[in-house]
Amino acid sequence: MKTYVVKPKEIVREWYVVDAEGQTLGRLASKIAQVLKGKHKPIYTPNCDTGDHVIVINADKIHVTGNKLTQKIYYRHSLYPGGLKSIPLEDQLQQHPTRVLEAAVKGMLPKNKLGRAMIKKLKIYAAPEHPHQAQCPKPLEL
């Protein structure tokens, strides 16, 4: 029996919509990362991007457990001396709610060219509406 290797022109990409309201951050991020990688398909190939597009709505209503709202800190650096900025999760959810879920999903994807291609298929919106109605997204059950 031969091993099946998918060719890029054989990949059919679907569009899925996920409602993040009341979902736990890490559990939701891992399910989204699986769909972006394509691990839910029988044609999954580790060295090929076989994943689907994912639209996340209501990202500002995500849920975290424990004391993460006050204890979890996000860091970024301006590349200037002394330019390290830190912001707790609670403030990050108020100012930029989409960045929280994007950072969680990005950390679960490969750290190479393939991972950068996969994260481009993720669209996150803080509001319940999105501009991708023309793609006819299907609801993704998690």
PDB file of C-alpha atoms in Angstrom:
ATOM      1  CA  MET A   1       0.000   0.000   0.000  1.00  0.00           C
ATOM      2  CA  LYS A   2       1.374   3.417  -0.941  1.00  0.00           C
ATOM      3  CA  THR A   3       1.357   6.475   1.244  1.00  0.00           C
ATOM      4  CA  TYR A   4      -0.977   9.173  -0.050  1.00  0.00           C
ATOM      5  CA  VAL A   5       0.633  12.595  -0.407  1.00  0.00           C
ATOM      6  CA  VAL A   6      -1.720  15.489  -1.047  1.00  0.00           C
ATOM      7  CA  LYS A   7      -0.884  17.971  -3.786  1.00  0.00           C
ATOM      8  CA  PRO A   8      -1.599  21.687  -3.256  1.00  0.00           C
ATOM      9  CA  LYS A   9      -4.125  21.810  -6.112  1.00  0.00           C
ATOM     10  CA  GLU A  10      -6.155  18.961  -4.548  1.00  0.00           C
ATOM     11  CA  ILE A  11      -6.809  20.858  -1.299  1.00  0.00           C
ATOM     12  CA  VAL A  12     -10.372  22.128  -0.875  1.00  0.00           C
ATOM     13  CA  ARG A  13     -10.630  24.810   1.792  1.00  0.00           C
ATOM     14  CA  GLU A  14     -13.823  25.334   3.767  1.00  0.00           C
ATOM     15  CA  TRP A  15     -14.850  28.371   5.810  1.00  0.00           C
ATOM     16  CA  TYR A  16     -15.991  27.915   9.412  1.00  0.00           C
ATOM     17  CA  VAL A  17     -17.410  30.400  11.893  1.00  0.00           C
ATOM     18  CA  VAL A  18     -16.893  30.012  15.657  1.00  0.00           C
ATOM     19  CA  ASP A  19     -18.719  31.911  18.389  1.00  0.00           C
ATOM     20  CA  ALA A  20     -16.230  32.535  21.212  1.00  0.00           C
ATOM     21  CA  GLU A  21     -18.807  33.761  23.717  1.00  0.00           C
ATOM     22  CA  GLY A  22     -18.372  31.872  26.995  1.00  0.00           C
ATOM     23  CA  GLN A  23     -15.622  29.606  25.582  1.00  0.00           C
ATOM     24  CA  THR A  24     -12.411  28.974  27.532  1.00  0.00           C
ATOM     25  CA  LEU A  25      -9.406  30.602  25.865  1.00  0.00           C
ATOM     26  CA  GLY A  26      -6.964  27.674  25.705  1.00  0.00           C
ATOM     27  CA  ARG A  27      -9.499  25.018  24.763  1.00  0.00           C
ATOM     28  CA  LEU A  28     -10.914  27.179  21.991  1.00  0.00           C
ATOM     29  CA  ALA A  29      -7.428  28.057  20.701  1.00  0.00           C
ATOM     30  CA  SER A  30      -6.404  24.400  20.465  1.00  0.00           C
ATOM     31  CA  LYS A  31      -9.523  23.473  18.466  1.00  0.00           C
ATOM     32  CA  ILE A  32      -8.984  26.421  16.112  1.00  0.00           C
ATOM     33  CA  ALA A  33      -5.320  25.468  15.654  1.00  0.00           C
ATOM     34  CA  GLN A  34      -6.367  21.919  14.688  1.00  0.00           C
ATOM     35  CA  VAL A  35      -8.716  23.231  11.999  1.00  0.00           C
ATOM     36  CA  LEU A  36      -6.109  25.701  10.693  1.00  0.00           C
ATOM     37  CA  LYS A  37      -3.560  22.867  10.426  1.00  0.00           C
ATOM     38  CA  GLY A  38      -6.054  20.533   8.753  1.00  0.00           C
ATOM     39  CA  LYS A  39      -5.759  17.745  11.317  1.00  0.00           C
ATOM     40  CA  HIS A  40      -9.522  17.183  11.178  1.00  0.00           C
ATOM     41  CA  LYS A  41      -9.249  16.015   7.542  1.00  0.00           C
ATOM     42  CA  PRO A  42      -8.239  12.545   6.349  1.00  0.00           C
ATOM     43  CA  ILE A  43      -5.814  14.121   3.832  1.00  0.00           C
ATOM     44  CA  TYR A  44      -3.710  15.783   6.557  1.00  0.00           C
ATOM     45  CA  THR A  45      -0.053  16.057   5.601  1.00  0.00           C
ATOM     46  CA  PRO A  46       2.392  17.588   8.125  1.00  0.00           C
ATOM     47  CA  ASN A  47       4.513  19.356   5.506  1.00  0.00           C
ATOM     48  CA  CYS A  48       1.565  20.859   3.591  1.00  0.00           C
ATOM     49  CA  ASP A  49      -1.025  23.447   4.589  1.00  0.00           C
ATOM     50  CA  THR A  50      -4.267  21.446   4.313  1.00  0.00           C
ATOM     51  CA  GLY A  51      -6.253  23.530   6.800  1.00  0.00           C
ATOM     52  CA  ASP A  52      -9.429  25.556   6.489  1.00  0.00           C
ATOM     53  CA  HIS A  53     -10.329  29.196   7.118  1.00  0.00           C
ATOM     54  CA  VAL A  54     -11.729  30.066  10.550  1.00  0.00           C
ATOM     55  CA  ILE A  55     -13.763  33.164  11.465  1.00  0.00           C
ATOM     56  CA  VAL A  56     -14.080  33.887  15.187  1.00  0.00           C
ATOM     57  CA  ILE A  57     -16.796  36.258  16.423  1.00  0.00           C
ATOM     58  CA  ASN A  58     -17.412  37.667  19.928  1.00  0.00           C
ATOM     59  CA  ALA A  59     -13.713  37.440  20.824  1.00  0.00           C
ATOM     60  CA  ASP A  60     -14.206  40.056  23.553  1.00  0.00           C
ATOM     61  CA  LYS A  61     -16.521  37.691  25.482  1.00  0.00           C
ATOM     62  CA  ILE A  62     -13.933  34.929  25.934  1.00  0.00           C
ATOM     63  CA  HIS A  63     -13.611  33.219  29.314  1.00  0.00           C
ATOM     64  CA  VAL A  64     -10.444  32.394  31.273  1.00  0.00           C
ATOM     65  CA  THR A  65     -10.086  30.283  34.401  1.00  0.00           C
ATOM     66  CA  GLY A  66      -8.277  30.942  37.665  1.00  0.00           C
ATOM     67  CA  ASN A  67      -6.496  34.242  38.305  1.00  0.00           C
ATOM     68  CA  LYS A  68      -5.315  34.663  34.718  1.00  0.00           C
ATOM     69  CA  LEU A  69      -7.142  37.978  34.269  1.00  0.00           C
ATOM     70  CA  THR A  70      -4.768  39.674  36.710  1.00  0.00           C
ATOM     71  CA  GLN A  71      -1.698  37.408  36.647  1.00  0.00           C
ATOM     72  CA  LYS A  72      -1.192  36.685  32.931  1.00  0.00           C
ATOM     73  CA  ILE A  73       0.996  39.351  31.330  1.00  0.00           C
ATOM     74  CA  TYR A  74       1.558  40.015  27.618  1.00  0.00           C
ATOM     75  CA  TYR A  75       4.914  41.509  26.643  1.00  0.00           C
ATOM     76  CA  ARG A  76       6.034  43.406  23.572  1.00  0.00           C
ATOM     77  CA  HIS A  77       9.213  45.319  22.801  1.00  0.00           C
ATOM     78  CA  SER A  78       9.711  48.417  20.674  1.00  0.00           C
ATOM     79  CA  LEU A  79      13.307  47.346  19.790  1.00  0.00           C
ATOM     80  CA  TYR A  80      14.645  50.472  21.500  1.00  0.00           C
ATOM     81  CA  PRO A  81      16.595  50.344  24.781  1.00  0.00           C
ATOM     82  CA  GLY A  82      14.151  50.188  27.675  1.00  0.00           C
ATOM     83  CA  GLY A  83      11.250  49.618  25.292  1.00  0.00           C
ATOM     84  CA  LEU A  84       9.700  46.584  27.019  1.00  0.00           C
ATOM     85  CA  LYS A  85       5.945  47.056  27.479  1.00  0.00           C
ATOM     86  CA  SER A  86       3.780  44.767  29.571  1.00  0.00           C
ATOM     87  CA  ILE A  87       0.000  44.603  29.810  1.00  0.00           C
ATOM     88  CA  PRO A  88      -2.169  42.264  31.926  1.00  0.00           C
ATOM     89  CA  LEU A  89      -4.782  40.072  30.263  1.00  0.00           C
ATOM     90  CA  GLU A  90      -7.654  42.078  31.740  1.00  0.00           C
ATOM     91  CA  ASP A  91      -6.465  45.316  30.098  1.00  0.00           C
ATOM     92  CA  GLN A  92      -5.574  43.534  26.852  1.00  0.00           C
ATOM     93  CA  LEU A  93      -9.137  42.183  26.601  1.00  0.00           C
ATOM     94  CA  GLN A  94     -10.522  45.706  26.985  1.00  0.00           C
ATOM     95  CA  GLN A  95      -8.136  47.448  24.578  1.00  0.00           C
ATOM     96  CA  HIS A  96      -7.398  44.776  21.920  1.00  0.00           C
ATOM     97  CA  PRO A  97      -9.611  41.697  22.472  1.00  0.00           C
ATOM     98  CA  THR A  98      -8.608  40.048  19.182  1.00  0.00           C
ATOM     99  CA  ARG A  99      -4.904  39.933  20.055  1.00  0.00           C
ATOM    100  CA  VAL A 100      -5.489  37.600  23.009  1.00  0.00           C
ATOM    101  CA  LEU A 101      -6.971  34.785  20.931  1.00  0.00           C
ATOM    102  CA  GLU A 102      -4.571  35.419  18.051  1.00  0.00           C
ATOM    103  CA  ALA A 103      -1.550  35.048  20.351  1.00  0.00           C
ATOM    104  CA  ALA A 104      -2.952  31.838  21.860  1.00  0.00           C
ATOM    105  CA  VAL A 105      -3.594  30.234  18.451  1.00  0.00           C
ATOM    106  CA  LYS A 106      -0.291  31.438  16.996  1.00  0.00           C
ATOM    107  CA  GLY A 107       1.589  29.773  19.857  1.00  0.00           C
ATOM    108  CA  MET A 108       0.007  26.426  18.921  1.00  0.00           C
ATOM    109  CA  LEU A 109       1.016  26.558  15.246  1.00  0.00           C
ATOM    110  CA  PRO A 110       4.411  25.646  13.751  1.00  0.00           C
ATOM    111  CA  LYS A 111       7.109  28.311  14.066  1.00  0.00           C
ATOM    112  CA  ASN A 112       8.055  28.400  10.376  1.00  0.00           C
ATOM    113  CA  LYS A 113       6.771  29.426   6.933  1.00  0.00           C
ATOM    114  CA  LEU A 114       3.936  26.945   7.183  1.00  0.00           C
ATOM    115  CA  GLY A 115       2.720  28.380  10.488  1.00  0.00           C
ATOM    116  CA  ARG A 116       2.786  31.915   9.092  1.00  0.00           C
ATOM    117  CA  ALA A 117       0.638  30.770   6.173  1.00  0.00           C
ATOM    118  CA  MET A 118      -1.798  29.056   8.554  1.00  0.00           C
ATOM    119  CA  ILE A 119      -2.319  32.074  10.819  1.00  0.00           C
ATOM    120  CA  LYS A 120      -3.338  34.171   7.792  1.00  0.00           C
ATOM    121  CA  LYS A 121      -6.437  31.977   7.460  1.00  0.00           C
ATOM    122  CA  LEU A 122      -7.661  33.079  10.905  1.00  0.00           C
ATOM    123  CA  LYS A 123     -10.038  36.059  11.037  1.00  0.00           C
ATOM    124  CA  ILE A 124     -10.973  37.348  14.506  1.00  0.00           C
ATOM    125  CA  TYR A 125     -13.666  39.921  15.286  1.00  0.00           C
ATOM    126  CA  ALA A 126     -14.726  41.333  18.661  1.00  0.00           C
ATOM    127  CA  ALA A 127     -18.290  41.996  17.448  1.00  0.00           C
ATOM    128  CA  PRO A 128     -20.941  39.391  16.533  1.00  0.00           C
ATOM    129  CA  GLU A 129     -20.905  40.349  12.828  1.00  0.00           C
ATOM    130  CA  HIS A 130     -18.221  39.724  10.202  1.00  0.00           C
ATOM    131  CA  PRO A 131     -17.693  40.717   6.541  1.00  0.00           C
ATOM    132  CA  HIS A 132     -17.250  37.154   5.210  1.00  0.00           C
ATOM    133  CA  GLN A 133     -20.865  36.270   4.405  1.00  0.00           C
ATOM    134  CA  ALA A 134     -19.997  35.721   0.721  1.00  0.00           C
ATOM    135  CA  GLN A 135     -17.851  32.702   1.647  1.00  0.00           C
ATOM    136  CA  CYS A 136     -20.907  30.965   3.207  1.00  0.00           C
ATOM    137  CA  PRO A 137     -19.145  29.867   6.431  1.00  0.00           C
ATOM    138  CA  LYS A 138     -20.448  26.818   8.268  1.00  0.00           C
ATOM    139  CA  PRO A 139     -20.767  26.825  12.055  1.00  0.00           C
ATOM    140  CA  LEU A 140     -17.990  24.843  13.712  1.00  0.00           C
ATOM    141  CA  GLU A 141     -19.105  22.780  16.697  1.00  0.00           C
ATOM    142  CA  LEU A 142     -16.493  22.597  19.464  1.00  0.00           C
TER     143      LEU A 142
END
